[in-house]
XYZ file of C-alpha atoms in Angstrom:
250
model
C 0.000 0.000 0.000
C 1.279 3.461 -0.828
C 2.040 6.306 1.481
C -1.220 7.043 3.410
C -0.381 10.728 3.366
C -0.596 10.791 -0.433
C -4.150 11.509 -1.723
C -5.735 8.804 -3.827
C -5.699 9.592 -7.526
C -9.480 9.784 -7.823
C -9.784 12.143 -4.841
C -6.837 14.395 -5.681
C -8.019 18.027 -6.024
C -7.722 19.649 -9.413
C -4.668 21.925 -9.798
C -5.245 25.633 -9.325
C -3.762 28.581 -11.151
C -0.829 28.582 -8.739
C 0.764 25.621 -10.499
C 0.324 21.911 -11.217
C 1.582 20.809 -7.814
C 0.335 23.662 -5.664
C -2.453 21.632 -4.054
C -0.021 19.078 -2.626
C 2.211 19.228 0.413
C 5.548 18.446 -1.144
C 9.108 19.644 -1.352
C 7.907 22.621 -3.363
C 5.491 23.773 -0.658
C 7.707 26.718 0.273
C 7.471 28.073 -3.270
C 3.710 27.551 -3.228
C 3.449 29.575 -0.029
C 5.534 32.331 -1.599
C 3.220 32.358 -4.616
C 0.173 32.700 -2.379
C 1.750 35.478 -0.349
C 2.723 37.301 -3.535
C -0.899 37.266 -4.667
C -2.013 38.516 -1.263
C 0.519 41.344 -1.115
C -0.351 44.913 -2.151
C -0.089 45.189 -5.912
C -0.480 41.442 -6.392
C -2.930 39.794 -8.746
C -5.069 37.920 -6.266
C -8.339 39.235 -7.687
C -9.118 38.676 -11.352
C -11.829 41.058 -12.525
C -14.637 39.589 -14.645
C -17.200 42.300 -15.260
C -18.355 45.700 -14.103
C -21.444 45.502 -11.905
C -21.996 49.188 -11.286
C -20.396 52.623 -11.372
C -21.273 55.728 -9.420
C -19.831 58.940 -8.037
C -18.123 57.144 -5.169
C -16.690 54.089 -6.884
C -16.942 51.083 -9.146
C -18.055 47.576 -8.212
C -16.746 44.557 -10.115
C -17.463 40.865 -10.078
C -14.114 39.146 -9.538
C -12.503 35.814 -8.714
C -10.295 35.383 -5.667
C -7.541 33.276 -7.266
C -6.207 32.158 -3.877
C -9.466 30.825 -2.436
C -11.177 30.115 -5.755
C -14.392 31.994 -5.040
C -16.298 34.861 -6.591
C -16.314 38.157 -4.724
C -17.486 41.709 -5.275
C -14.663 44.267 -5.487
C -15.267 47.965 -4.947
C -12.681 50.543 -6.029
C -12.600 54.160 -4.890
C -13.521 56.405 -7.804
C -10.937 59.118 -7.128
C -8.870 58.679 -3.937
C -7.122 61.999 -4.644
C -10.305 63.814 -3.625
C -10.373 64.061 0.144
C -14.166 63.911 0.406
C -14.476 60.763 -1.722
C -11.526 59.120 0.018
C -13.159 59.794 3.388
C -16.473 58.355 2.227
C -14.734 55.257 0.901
C -12.818 54.722 4.136
C -16.022 55.245 6.108
C -17.775 52.600 4.030
C -14.952 50.102 4.597
C -14.859 50.707 8.341
C -18.623 50.698 8.800
C -19.328 47.661 6.633
C -16.401 45.742 8.079
C -17.278 46.664 11.651
C -20.956 45.680 11.597
C -21.548 42.015 12.371
C -25.063 41.208 11.201
C -26.579 38.937 8.516
C -28.222 42.011 7.026
C -24.891 43.737 6.308
C -22.638 42.417 3.553
C -19.428 40.843 4.884
C -16.105 42.482 3.999
C -13.252 40.087 3.188
C -10.248 42.269 2.450
C -8.979 45.844 2.097
C -5.958 46.617 -0.074
C -4.392 48.916 -2.672
C -3.855 48.012 -6.323
C -0.713 48.587 -8.384
C -1.848 52.074 -9.325
C -2.333 53.034 -5.699
C -6.123 52.927 -5.809
C -7.720 51.511 -2.643
C -10.309 48.756 -2.897
C -12.117 46.310 -0.687
C -13.674 42.943 -1.384
C -17.057 41.741 -0.182
C -19.089 38.586 -0.214
C -20.703 38.187 -3.622
C -24.470 37.866 -3.227
C -26.553 36.647 -6.133
C -29.631 38.766 -6.072
C -31.449 41.886 -7.140
C -32.080 45.316 -5.631
C -35.331 45.455 -3.735
C -36.366 48.381 -5.943
C -36.662 45.994 -8.904
C -38.796 43.497 -6.983
C -41.333 45.670 -5.206
C -43.930 45.567 -7.974
C -43.703 41.766 -8.157
C -44.089 41.143 -4.431
C -47.143 40.564 -2.334
C -47.760 42.762 0.688
C -46.572 39.950 2.948
C -43.285 39.641 1.039
C -42.708 43.384 1.252
C -43.322 43.366 4.988
C -40.857 40.509 5.445
C -38.137 42.384 3.577
C -38.943 45.572 5.484
C -38.620 43.745 8.793
C -35.215 42.331 7.820
C -34.034 45.789 6.750
C -35.232 47.237 10.054
C -33.283 44.576 11.966
C -30.062 45.417 10.100
C -30.563 49.149 10.604
C -31.347 48.626 14.295
C -28.053 46.751 14.664
C -26.223 49.642 13.000
C -27.938 52.158 15.274
C -26.938 50.113 18.315
C -23.332 50.545 17.151
C -23.738 54.286 16.649
C -23.991 54.172 12.846
C -26.552 56.002 10.695
C -26.873 54.793 7.087
C -28.296 58.097 5.720
C -29.007 56.721 2.245
C -31.495 53.966 3.004
C -33.745 53.188 0.037
C -34.931 50.079 -1.861
C -32.143 50.464 -4.448
C -29.588 49.973 -1.650
C -31.188 46.788 -0.344
C -30.121 43.536 -1.985
C -32.452 40.529 -1.937
C -30.563 37.283 -2.496
C -31.621 34.035 -4.093
C -31.427 32.207 -0.752
C -33.744 34.669 0.946
C -31.057 36.897 2.447
C -31.793 40.611 2.744
C -28.707 42.829 2.847
C -28.424 46.582 3.346
C -25.631 47.844 1.077
C -23.846 51.073 0.124
C -22.738 52.516 3.476
C -20.532 55.200 1.926
C -22.645 58.071 3.277
C -22.933 56.651 6.786
C -22.345 58.815 9.835
C -20.577 57.357 12.870
C -21.782 58.852 16.157
C -20.191 58.844 19.570
C -22.059 57.641 22.654
C -23.537 61.091 23.195
C -25.150 61.037 19.759
C -22.684 63.302 17.976
C -19.668 62.838 15.750
C -16.476 61.589 17.436
C -13.936 64.370 18.113
C -11.941 65.308 15.024
C -14.112 63.262 12.673
C -16.480 64.424 9.962
C -19.260 62.355 8.532
C -18.895 60.282 5.389
C -20.153 63.106 3.186
C -17.456 65.484 4.375
C -19.973 67.757 6.125
C -23.412 67.967 7.632
C -25.420 68.494 4.459
C -27.913 66.020 3.014
C -26.492 62.890 1.391
C -26.303 62.504 -2.356
C -26.941 59.226 -4.128
C -23.927 57.088 -4.996
C -25.294 54.975 -7.841
C -23.118 51.876 -7.403
C -24.677 48.457 -7.720
C -25.094 46.589 -4.434
C -22.463 43.912 -3.903
C -23.076 41.013 -6.207
C -25.896 42.292 -8.388
C -25.537 40.232 -11.567
C -27.850 37.564 -12.914
C -29.496 36.880 -9.559
C -32.874 35.659 -8.408
C -36.039 37.312 -7.216
C -37.371 37.437 -3.642
C -36.857 34.907 -2.268
C -35.838 31.573 -3.789
C -38.073 29.620 -1.431
C -41.163 31.380 -2.794
C -42.896 31.156 -6.152
C -40.817 33.747 -7.976
C -39.374 32.334 -11.192
C -35.966 30.697 -10.813
C -35.241 30.435 -14.520
C -32.436 32.997 -14.317
C -30.290 30.874 -12.031
C -26.868 29.948 -13.366
C -23.267 30.986 -13.601
C -22.610 34.696 -14.027
C -21.922 36.004 -17.486
C -18.235 35.679 -18.244
C -16.834 38.859 -19.693
C -13.321 39.689 -20.782
C -11.388 40.477 -17.583
C -11.112 44.193 -17.024
C -7.712 45.607 -15.980
C -7.351 46.712 -12.352
C -7.629 50.426 -11.886
């Protein structure tokens, strides 16, 4: 019998883009680790962009593949980090979204800078549609269920001293598995315990004026399902996302 540590041929994982032997623990494991770390380092090529999901005043959202973990993610780039107001909004969105721990807030995976010095962060890719595109198809009961889930996510944010300030159906993503996610926190305001802004900090809009719409697509909007998959809404659109020519990182 062969070495029990060696995977059987029929159960051996398929090689990844890192190399033909990268899935094995072998004498070349050190080089494999270096390859992985290189992809994870700033300026690396860990995320391969597939298609643009949305573009707005504050940034661009792409569907991408994490080449290290082999999963699809949503990647959001800052539109113009040289502008202090937009850079502050982008940083606010990263900190707020990454700091809220609730099923109704999209999960942030990573925050980095590309080769051109443009900051970006990656989020869980959710197959779904904005609530604004589903309202006319839903029954009153379905609408109330989504509204309740949104209220729960917003209540969690308020308990952490965070105001969304741009809450609307277009910024709520309804996933194919019934998840309801509040997205686009770039205009959020972070309050201190007394109900005001922390010392030395401005809100995400760079002032106290009314928020302006961002226009980006919620994380993962691309070929998704209606609300929700467990109900009678048609599921004929299910399938792999459209594969477009990879767009260059910006």
